[in-house]
Coordinates of C-alpha atoms and ligand atoms in Angstrom, one line a residue:
M15 CA 101.2 78.3 50.4
G16 CA 98.5 80.5 51.7
D17 CA 97.0 81.0 48.3
Q18 CA 97.1 77.4 47.2
L19 CA 94.3 76.0 49.4
S20 CA 92.7 73.9 46.7
R21 CA 92.4 70.1 47.0
D22 CA 93.1 69.7 43.4
I23 CA 96.1 72.0 43.2
S24 CA 98.7 70.6 40.8
S25 CA 101.2 69.8 43.5
L26 CA 98.8 67.3 45.1
K27 CA 97.5 65.7 41.9
D28 CA 99.4 62.4 42.2
A29 CA 100.3 62.6 45.9
R30 CA 100.1 59.4 47.9
K31 CA 98.8 59.4 51.5
T32 CA 101.1 56.6 52.5
K33 CA 104.3 58.2 51.4
D34 CA 104.1 61.9 50.9
V35 CA 104.2 64.8 53.4
I36 CA 102.3 68.0 52.8
L37 CA 104.3 70.9 54.1
M38 CA 102.5 74.1 55.1
G39 CA 103.8 77.0 57.1
E40 CA 102.6 80.3 58.5
L41 CA 105.5 82.6 58.0
W42 CA 106.5 85.8 59.6
D43 CA 108.3 87.1 56.5
E44 CA 105.2 86.6 54.4
A45 CA 102.8 88.1 57.0
T46 CA 105.0 91.2 57.2
S47 CA 106.2 91.5 53.6
V48 CA 104.0 94.6 53.8
R49 CA 101.8 95.8 56.6
H50 CA 98.8 93.7 55.4
H51 CA 95.4 94.5 56.6
K52 CA 94.7 92.5 59.8
K53 CA 91.6 90.9 58.2
K54 CA 93.6 89.6 55.3
I55 CA 96.1 87.9 57.6
I56 CA 93.3 86.4 59.6
L57 CA 91.6 85.2 56.5
V58 CA 94.8 83.5 55.1
L59 CA 96.0 82.0 58.3
S60 CA 92.6 80.7 59.4
A61 CA 91.9 79.3 55.9
M62 CA 95.3 77.6 56.0
R63 CA 94.6 76.0 59.5
H64 CA 91.2 74.8 58.3
F65 CA 92.7 73.4 55.1
A66 CA 95.4 71.5 57.1
E67 CA 92.8 70.1 59.5
E68 CA 90.7 68.8 56.6
L69 CA 93.7 67.2 55.0
K70 CA 94.7 65.5 58.3
K71 CA 91.2 64.3 58.9
D72 CA 91.3 62.8 55.4
G73 CA 94.4 60.8 56.3
W74 CA 97.2 63.0 54.9
R75 CA 100.5 63.6 56.7
V76 CA 100.7 67.3 57.1
D77 CA 103.8 69.0 58.5
Y78 CA 102.2 72.3 59.6
Q79 CA 104.0 75.3 61.2
K80 CA 101.9 77.8 63.2
L81 CA 103.2 81.4 63.3
D82 CA 103.6 81.3 67.1
D83 CA 105.1 77.8 67.3
K84 CA 108.3 77.7 69.4
N85 CA 111.3 77.8 66.9
A86 CA 109.0 78.8 64.0
T87 CA 111.0 79.6 60.9
R88 CA 110.4 82.9 59.2
S89 CA 110.7 82.2 55.5
F90 CA 109.7 79.5 53.0
T91 CA 113.4 78.6 52.5
E92 CA 114.0 78.1 56.2
L93 CA 110.8 76.1 56.5
V94 CA 111.8 73.8 53.6
N95 CA 115.3 73.5 54.9
R96 CA 114.1 72.2 58.2
A97 CA 111.5 69.9 56.6
V98 CA 114.2 68.5 54.3
K99 CA 116.3 67.6 57.3
N100 CA 113.3 66.1 59.2
H101 CA 111.7 64.1 56.4
E102 CA 114.7 63.4 54.1
P103 CA 112.5 63.5 51.0
A104 CA 113.6 62.1 47.6
E105 CA 112.0 65.1 45.9
L106 CA 110.1 68.4 46.5
I107 CA 107.0 69.1 44.5
V108 CA 105.5 72.6 44.5
T109 CA 102.9 74.4 42.5
E110 CA 104.4 77.6 41.0
P111 CA 104.0 80.5 43.4
S112 CA 101.7 83.3 42.3
E113 CA 104.3 86.0 43.1
R114 CA 107.7 86.6 41.4
R115 CA 109.6 87.1 44.7
V116 CA 108.5 83.7 46.0
L117 CA 109.1 81.9 42.7
Q118 CA 112.7 83.2 42.8
E119 CA 113.0 81.7 46.3
V120 CA 111.6 78.4 45.2
E121 CA 113.9 78.3 42.1
G122 CA 116.9 78.3 44.5
W123 CA 115.9 75.2 46.4
E124 CA 117.2 72.5 44.1
K125 CA 120.7 73.9 44.5
A126 CA 120.3 74.9 48.2
F127 CA 119.1 71.4 49.3
S128 CA 120.7 69.2 46.7
I129 CA 117.4 67.4 45.8
P130 CA 115.2 67.5 42.8
V131 CA 112.5 70.2 42.9
E132 CA 109.6 69.9 40.5
I133 CA 107.8 73.2 40.0
R134 CA 104.3 72.5 38.5
T135 CA 102.1 74.8 36.5
D136 CA 99.2 76.4 38.5
D137 CA 96.4 75.0 36.3
R138 CA 93.7 76.8 38.3
F139 CA 94.3 79.6 35.8
I140 CA 92.6 79.3 32.4
A141 CA 95.5 80.6 30.3
S142 CA 98.9 79.2 30.9
H143 CA 101.9 81.6 30.7
Q144 CA 102.7 80.2 27.3
E145 CA 99.2 80.7 26.0
F146 CA 99.2 84.3 27.1
D147 CA 102.6 84.9 25.6
D148 CA 101.7 83.3 22.3
W149 CA 98.6 85.5 22.2
A150 CA 100.5 88.6 23.1
K151 CA 103.6 88.3 20.9
S152 CA 101.7 88.5 17.7
R153 CA 100.0 91.8 18.7
K154 CA 101.2 95.4 18.6
Q155 CA 98.8 96.4 21.3
L156 CA 97.3 94.2 24.0
R157 CA 93.6 94.7 24.7
M158 CA 91.6 92.8 27.2
E159 CA 88.6 92.5 25.0
Y160 CA 90.3 90.4 22.3
F161 CA 92.0 88.2 24.9
Y162 CA 88.7 87.7 26.6
R163 CA 87.1 86.5 23.4
E164 CA 89.8 83.8 23.2
M165 CA 89.0 82.8 26.7
R166 CA 85.3 82.5 25.9
R167 CA 86.1 80.3 22.9
K168 CA 88.5 78.2 25.0
T169 CA 86.1 77.6 27.9
G170 CA 82.9 77.6 25.8
L171 CA 81.3 79.8 28.4
L172 CA 78.3 81.7 27.1
M173 CA 79.0 80.4 23.6
E174 CA 76.3 79.3 21.1
G175 CA 78.5 77.3 18.7
D176 CA 81.1 79.8 17.7
K177 CA 78.9 82.8 18.4
P178 CA 78.6 84.6 21.7
A179 CA 75.3 84.0 23.6
G180 CA 72.8 86.8 23.0
G181 CA 74.7 88.0 19.9
E182 CA 77.2 90.3 21.7
W183 CA 80.6 89.5 23.2
N184 CA 80.3 92.4 25.7
Y185 CA 77.3 94.0 27.4
D186 CA 79.2 96.6 29.3
K187 CA 77.3 99.5 27.9
E188 CA 74.2 98.3 29.7
N189 CA 76.2 98.1 33.0
R190 CA 76.6 101.7 33.9
K191 CA 73.5 102.5 35.9
P192 CA 73.7 104.6 39.1
A193 CA 72.0 103.0 42.1
S194 CA 69.5 104.6 44.5
G195 CA 69.0 103.9 48.2
D196 CA 65.5 102.5 47.7
L197 CA 66.8 99.4 45.8
F198 CA 66.8 96.1 47.6
M199 CA 70.4 95.5 48.6
P200 CA 71.5 92.0 49.3
S201 CA 74.4 91.7 51.8
P202 CA 77.1 89.2 51.1
K203 CA 76.9 86.0 53.2
T204 CA 78.7 86.3 56.5
F205 CA 80.1 83.7 58.8
K206 CA 80.7 83.6 62.6
P207 CA 84.3 82.8 63.6
D208 CA 84.8 79.3 65.0
A209 CA 87.4 78.3 67.6
I210 CA 90.2 78.2 65.0
T211 CA 89.4 81.6 63.6
K212 CA 89.0 83.1 67.1
D213 CA 92.5 81.9 68.0
V214 CA 93.9 83.5 64.8
I215 CA 92.1 86.7 65.5
D216 CA 93.8 86.9 69.0
L217 CA 97.1 86.0 67.4
V218 CA 96.8 88.8 64.8
K219 CA 95.6 91.3 67.3
G220 CA 98.6 90.6 69.4
K221 CA 101.3 90.3 66.8
F222 CA 100.1 92.7 64.1
A223 CA 98.6 95.5 66.2
E224 CA 100.5 98.0 64.0
H225 CA 99.1 96.7 60.8
F226 CA 96.4 98.5 58.8
G227 CA 92.7 98.0 59.5
D228 CA 90.2 96.5 62.0
A229 CA 90.5 92.8 63.0
E230 CA 86.9 92.5 64.0
P231 CA 84.1 91.9 63.2
F232 CA 85.6 89.1 61.1
Q233 CA 82.9 87.5 58.9
F234 CA 84.6 86.0 55.9
A235 CA 84.5 82.4 54.9
V236 CA 87.6 80.4 55.7
T237 CA 86.7 77.0 54.4
R238 CA 85.7 75.8 50.9
K239 CA 82.3 74.7 52.4
D240 CA 81.5 78.2 53.5
A241 CA 83.0 79.8 50.4
L242 CA 80.5 77.7 48.4
K243 CA 77.7 79.0 50.5
A244 CA 78.9 82.5 49.8
L245 CA 78.9 81.7 46.1
D246 CA 75.4 80.2 46.2
H247 CA 74.1 83.3 48.0
F248 CA 75.7 85.6 45.4
I249 CA 74.3 83.7 42.4
K250 CA 70.8 83.7 43.9
E251 CA 70.6 87.1 45.5
A252 CA 73.0 89.5 43.7
L253 CA 74.0 88.2 40.3
P254 CA 70.8 89.1 38.5
R255 CA 71.5 92.8 39.1
F256 CA 75.3 92.6 39.1
G257 CA 75.5 94.0 35.6
D258 CA 73.1 96.9 36.0
F259 CA 74.8 98.4 39.1
Q260 CA 78.4 97.2 38.6
D261 CA 79.8 100.7 38.4
A262 CA 77.5 102.3 41.1
M263 CA 78.6 103.6 44.5
L264 CA 76.3 104.4 47.4
T265 CA 77.0 105.8 50.9
G266 CA 76.6 103.0 53.5
E267 CA 76.1 100.3 50.9
R268 CA 79.5 98.8 50.7
F269 CA 78.9 95.7 48.6
L270 CA 75.9 96.6 46.4
Y271 CA 75.5 93.7 43.9
H272 CA 79.2 92.6 44.0
S273 CA 80.1 89.1 44.8
V274 CA 82.9 89.6 47.4
L275 CA 84.4 86.3 46.2
S276 CA 87.7 87.6 44.9
A277 CA 89.7 86.5 48.0
Y278 CA 88.1 83.1 48.0
I279 CA 89.1 82.6 44.4
N280 CA 92.6 84.0 44.9
I281 CA 93.4 81.7 47.9
G282 CA 92.0 78.6 46.3
L283 CA 88.7 78.0 48.2
L284 CA 86.8 78.5 45.0
D285 CA 87.8 77.6 41.5
P286 CA 87.5 80.4 38.9
L287 CA 85.9 78.1 36.3
E288 CA 83.3 76.7 38.7
V289 CA 82.3 80.2 39.7
C290 CA 81.8 81.1 36.1
K291 CA 79.9 78.0 35.3
R292 CA 77.5 78.8 38.1
A293 CA 76.9 82.3 36.6
E294 CA 76.4 80.7 33.1
N295 CA 73.9 78.2 34.5
A296 CA 72.0 81.1 36.1
Y297 CA 71.7 82.7 32.7
L298 CA 70.8 79.4 31.0
S299 CA 68.0 78.7 33.5
G300 CA 66.6 82.2 33.1
D301 CA 67.6 83.3 36.6
A302 CA 70.1 86.0 35.5
P303 CA 70.0 88.3 32.4
I304 CA 72.8 88.1 29.9
N305 CA 74.3 91.4 30.8
A306 CA 74.8 90.2 34.4
A307 CA 76.2 86.8 33.6
E308 CA 78.4 88.1 30.8
G309 CA 79.6 91.0 32.9
F310 CA 80.5 88.8 35.8
I311 CA 82.2 86.1 33.7
R312 CA 84.2 88.7 31.8
Q313 CA 85.7 89.9 35.1
I314 CA 87.0 86.5 35.8
I315 CA 88.1 84.8 32.5
G316 CA 88.8 88.2 31.0
W317 CA 90.2 90.7 33.4
R318 CA 91.6 88.3 36.0
E319 CA 93.4 86.2 33.5
Y320 CA 94.5 89.3 31.4
V321 CA 96.1 91.1 34.4
R322 CA 97.9 87.9 35.4
G323 CA 99.4 87.7 31.9
H324 CA 100.6 91.3 32.2
Y325 CA 102.1 90.7 35.6
W326 CA 104.4 87.9 34.4
R327 CA 105.2 89.5 31.1
G328 CA 105.9 92.8 32.7
G329 CA 109.1 91.5 34.4
E330 CA 110.6 92.4 37.7
E331 CA 110.6 96.2 37.0
Y332 CA 106.8 96.3 36.3
V333 CA 105.9 97.5 39.8
R334 CA 108.5 100.4 39.4
R335 CA 107.1 101.7 36.2
N336 CA 106.3 105.4 36.4
F337 CA 105.3 106.7 33.0
F338 CA 104.4 110.2 34.3
G339 CA 107.4 110.5 36.6
N340 CA 105.2 111.1 39.6
E341 CA 107.0 111.6 42.9
R342 CA 104.4 112.9 45.4
K343 CA 104.1 110.9 48.6
L344 CA 100.8 109.2 49.4
P345 CA 98.7 111.5 51.5
A346 CA 98.0 110.5 55.2
F347 CA 94.3 110.3 54.6
Y348 CA 94.8 107.1 52.6
W349 CA 95.5 105.5 56.0
S350 CA 93.1 107.4 58.2
G351 CA 90.2 108.4 55.9
E352 CA 90.5 111.9 57.4
T353 CA 89.6 114.1 54.5
D354 CA 86.8 116.4 53.6
M355 CA 86.4 114.6 50.3
A356 CA 83.3 112.4 51.0
C357 CA 84.1 109.9 48.3
I358 CA 87.6 109.2 49.6
R359 CA 86.5 109.3 53.2
E360 CA 83.7 106.7 52.5
T361 CA 86.0 104.4 50.5
V362 CA 89.0 104.5 52.9
T363 CA 86.8 104.1 56.0
Q364 CA 85.1 101.0 54.6
T365 CA 88.5 99.7 53.5
L366 CA 89.8 100.1 57.1
E367 CA 86.8 98.3 58.5
D368 CA 86.1 95.6 55.9
A369 CA 89.4 95.2 53.9
Y370 CA 87.0 95.6 50.9
A371 CA 86.0 98.2 48.4
H372 CA 84.5 97.3 45.1
H373 CA 86.2 97.8 41.7
I374 CA 84.9 101.3 40.9
Q375 CA 85.8 102.6 44.3
R376 CA 89.3 101.3 43.9
L377 CA 89.6 102.6 40.3
M378 CA 87.6 105.8 40.2
V379 CA 88.0 107.1 43.7
T380 CA 91.2 106.3 45.4
G381 CA 93.0 105.3 42.2
L382 CA 91.8 108.3 40.3
F383 CA 92.7 110.8 43.0
A384 CA 96.3 109.3 43.2
M385 CA 96.8 109.5 39.5
L386 CA 95.4 113.1 39.2
A387 CA 97.4 114.3 42.2
G388 CA 100.7 112.8 40.8
I389 CA 101.3 110.3 43.6
D390 CA 104.3 108.0 43.2
P391 CA 102.8 104.8 41.6
Y392 CA 105.0 102.6 43.7
D393 CA 103.5 104.1 46.9
V394 CA 100.0 103.6 45.4
H395 CA 100.9 99.9 44.6
E396 CA 102.1 99.3 48.2
W397 CA 98.9 100.8 49.6
Y398 CA 96.7 98.6 47.5
L399 CA 98.8 95.5 48.4
I400 CA 98.3 96.3 52.1
V401 CA 94.7 97.3 52.4
Y402 CA 92.5 94.7 50.6
F403 CA 91.5 91.2 51.6
D404 CA 92.1 89.9 48.1
A405 CA 95.5 91.6 47.5
F406 CA 98.2 89.4 45.9
E407 CA 100.8 91.1 43.9
W408 CA 100.1 89.2 40.6
V409 CA 96.6 90.7 40.5
E410 CA 97.0 93.9 42.5
A411 CA 100.1 95.3 40.7
P412 CA 98.7 95.3 37.1
N413 CA 95.4 96.7 38.3
V414 CA 97.2 99.5 40.1
I415 CA 100.3 100.2 38.0
G416 CA 98.6 99.4 34.7
M417 CA 94.9 100.1 35.0
S418 CA 94.5 102.7 37.6
Q419 CA 97.7 104.7 37.4
Y420 CA 98.6 104.2 33.7
A421 CA 102.2 104.0 35.0
D422 CA 103.0 101.4 32.4
G423 CA 102.3 103.9 29.7
G424 CA 99.4 102.0 28.1
A425 CA 100.7 98.4 28.1
L426 CA 97.6 97.2 29.8
G427 CA 94.9 99.7 28.9
S428 CA 94.3 102.1 26.0
K429 CA 94.0 105.3 28.1
P430 CA 94.3 106.6 31.6
Y431 CA 91.1 106.4 33.6
A432 CA 91.1 110.2 34.1
A433 CA 87.8 111.9 35.1
S434 CA 86.5 114.9 37.0
G435 CA 84.1 114.9 39.9
A436 CA 81.2 114.7 37.4
Y437 CA 81.9 110.9 37.0
I438 CA 81.8 110.3 40.7
N439 CA 78.6 112.4 41.0
R440 CA 76.9 110.5 38.2
M441 CA 77.8 107.1 39.6
S442 CA 77.3 107.7 43.4
D443 CA 75.5 109.8 46.0
Y444 CA 78.8 110.8 47.7
C445 CA 78.8 114.4 46.5
K446 CA 75.5 115.2 48.2
T447 CA 77.2 115.2 51.6
C448 CA 80.6 116.5 50.6
R449 CA 82.1 119.8 51.9
Y450 CA 83.1 120.4 48.3
A451 CA 80.8 121.3 45.5
V452 CA 81.0 119.1 42.5
T453 CA 79.5 121.7 40.2
K454 CA 82.1 124.3 41.1
K455 CA 85.3 124.6 39.1
T456 CA 88.0 126.7 40.6
E457 CA 86.5 128.3 43.8
E458 CA 88.0 127.4 47.2
D459 CA 85.2 124.9 47.8
A460 CA 85.2 123.4 44.2
C461 CA 85.6 119.6 44.0
P462 CA 89.4 118.9 44.0
F463 CA 88.8 116.2 41.3
N464 CA 87.6 119.0 38.9
T465 CA 90.7 121.1 39.1
L466 CA 93.2 118.2 39.4
Y467 CA 91.7 116.7 36.3
W468 CA 92.5 119.6 34.0
D469 CA 95.9 120.1 35.7
F470 CA 96.7 116.4 35.1
L471 CA 95.9 116.7 31.4
A472 CA 97.9 119.9 31.1
R473 CA 100.8 118.6 33.0
N474 CA 101.0 115.5 30.9
E475 CA 100.0 117.0 27.6
K476 CA 103.3 115.9 25.8
K477 CA 102.8 112.3 26.8
L478 CA 99.1 112.0 26.2
K479 CA 98.1 114.4 23.5
D480 CA 98.5 111.9 20.7
N481 CA 96.3 109.3 22.3
P482 CA 93.2 109.2 20.1
R483 CA 91.0 108.4 23.1
L484 CA 91.9 111.6 24.8
A485 CA 91.6 113.8 21.7
Q486 CA 88.2 115.2 22.7
M487 CA 89.5 116.2 26.1
Y488 CA 92.5 118.0 24.7
R489 CA 90.3 119.8 22.1
T490 CA 88.2 121.1 25.0
W491 CA 91.3 122.2 26.9
A492 CA 92.7 123.9 23.8
K493 CA 89.5 125.9 23.3
M494 CA 89.4 127.0 27.0
E495 CA 90.2 130.7 27.6
K496 CA 93.7 131.4 29.0
G497 CA 92.3 132.9 32.2
T498 CA 90.2 129.8 32.9
K499 CA 93.1 127.5 32.3
L500 CA 95.3 129.6 34.6
S501 CA 92.6 129.5 37.3
Y502 CA 92.3 125.7 37.1
R503 CA 96.1 125.3 37.4
A504 CA 96.4 127.8 40.2
R505 CA 93.6 126.1 42.2
A506 CA 95.2 122.7 41.5
R507 CA 98.6 124.1 42.7
A508 CA 96.9 125.2 45.9
I509 CA 95.5 121.8 46.6
L510 CA 98.8 120.1 45.8
D511 CA 100.7 122.5 48.0
K512 CA 98.3 121.6 50.8
L513 CA 98.8 117.9 50.2
D514 CA 102.6 118.5 50.3
A515 CA 102.3 120.4 53.5
G516 CA 100.3 117.6 55.1
E517 CA 97.3 119.9 55.5
R518 CA 93.7 118.6 55.5
I519 CA 91.9 118.8 52.2
Ligands
FAD630 P1 83.1 91.4 41.6 O1 82.8 92.8 41.2 O2 82.0 90.6 42.2 O3 83.8 90.7 40.4 C1 83.8 89.3 40.2 C2 85.2 88.8 40.2 O4 85.9 89.1 39.1 C3 86.0 89.2 41.4 O5 85.8 88.4 42.5 C4 87.4 88.9 40.8 O6 87.8 87.6 41.0 C5 87.3 89.2 39.3 N1 87.7 90.6 39.0 C6 86.9 91.6 38.7 N2 87.7 92.7 38.3 C7 89.0 92.2 38.2 C8 90.2 92.8 37.8 N3 90.3 94.1 37.4 N4 91.3 92.1 38.0 C9 91.2 90.8 38.4 N5 90.1 90.2 38.8 C10 89.0 90.9 38.7 N6 91.4 92.2 42.6 C11 92.0 91.3 43.4 O7 91.6 90.1 43.4 N7 93.1 91.6 44.1 C12 93.6 92.8 44.2 O8 94.5 93.1 44.9 C13 93.0 93.8 43.4 N8 93.4 95.1 43.4 C14 92.8 96.1 42.6 C15 93.4 97.4 42.6 C16 92.8 98.3 41.8 C17 93.4 99.7 41.8 C18 91.7 98.0 41.0 C19 91.1 99.0 40.1 C20 91.2 96.7 41.0 C21 91.8 95.7 41.8 N9 91.3 94.4 41.8 C22 91.9 93.5 42.6 C23 90.2 94.0 40.9 C24 88.8 94.1 41.5 O9 88.6 95.5 41.9 C25 88.5 93.1 42.6 O10 88.8 91.8 42.1 C26 87.0 93.2 43.0 O11 86.7 94.5 43.5 C27 86.8 92.2 44.1 O12 85.5 92.3 44.6 P2 84.4 91.3 44.2 O13 84.8 89.9 44.5 O14 83.1 91.7 44.9 O15 84.3 91.5 42.7
SF4_631 FE1 84.3 113.5 45.8 FE2 84.3 115.9 44.6 FE3 82.0 114.5 45.0 FE4 83.3 115.6 47.1 S1 82.4 116.7 45.4 S2 82.4 113.5 46.9 S3 85.4 115.3 46.4 S4 83.7 113.9 43.7

């Protein structure tokens, strides 16, 4: 599968070159399950083709279907059906798919093809499903921080005996500095498309012209060798300041000190643990401070593993959760970037061009606006699944439904990430060039986040007022004069009416 491009994936562990056939297929149904960003399709298909070539060179028998092969099958099941007829295998061995929909398909194969099907654990993850469930079932509330500490203990990463390196488990409070344009900004390592990638770019431009985003310039790594170069580059150039500027946003600086490695990890070109060990080594050799190494490692063995646990525990209905009962449709500017709100324009434009935005842009710009404006979380989920190069449902859905929209009612996080424009102003320079004034409250040119923020709290007071982490906000709201409250709500209403009418805001 397109996200199983690891040589030591569990399905290949005891494979024999003389006897076994490795089946891989580019599938129309997968490429169109949503209107994935063109760059994401190019990345996955090109990485698959490169991986298959490497296996073949190494002496493996690979049965590979290209998307545009004559008689190409559309789905996994059709592909396997044909392969079973052609190769008459004694058994099928597959590593568990990362997505529930595909797992359900695979679980039907034994019956459908009347041969044994062994579904193996994906041991690239640090916590197995069982481990996460065991950890979760003894707790009333699940919180990432405690799970993360278990993962630190399990991996031994940044541990000094049974104590965390440097004395603290978490250095997040040091990681909230805004960035300024005069800082040295490393760019992530880029790669020129080779002949295989160029073929895929042409294929995608032809077949998926209607899909979101720009196909070119395409500069991502599509082999493990290049992904390792990208990792080296990040560890040397960006990791030392990753922590400091993790939450910062700057116009024109799309990557800041972020690694841009998520997609390589998700599709299997890099192993999560090897990436973390590189960060730990940088700390141990004095090349990166503890707040950078810890902050980075926490994202991978903490957040990444924690959200996966939620995805599988959340069940089939997780993506349909809608705690606030939001029904508004996603505004058109999420697709075009055509809005006067500079923060959203900048984030969506770079998403269209690069298939990338960093965590705070996803959480505190596009995610925040959607939650404050009461957009249907399922629409928001689909948007995120479409637009990013690293989007796979197991990691995207809990980040969207749980973390950014609070649509799971607090299963994943302890409070909604609600904020006014002041947060964006503190962490970015977007407000300087915006048509709206971040310091204004209810005037026609006041920042929409300011009014929508109070409207969100007022609208959802019944559901949120008992949350201790929101107590201060509700106290401020309670103390506000009636007239001020009414002006906030009236201004918010005007913005939401404009959204509903499809007018530019
Ligand atoms: P860095 O900032 O360099 O972080 C290092 C690594 O940590 C990442 O490469 C990634 O592997 C991991 N990581 C960091 N945060 C998270 C997180 N919250 N969950 C899981 N892994 C994390 N990540 C995806 O991989 N796929 C998605 O589809 C996705 N959708 C998201 C949607 C929303 C609304 C939000 C708020 C976050 C989403 N994330 C997703 C998490 C995170 O934003 C991306 O992993 C990160 O921005 C990728 O860029 P990077 O490699 O430069 O990350
Ligand atoms: Fe975004 Fe408001 Fe700042 Fe404009 S003023 S960039 S809308 S936060």
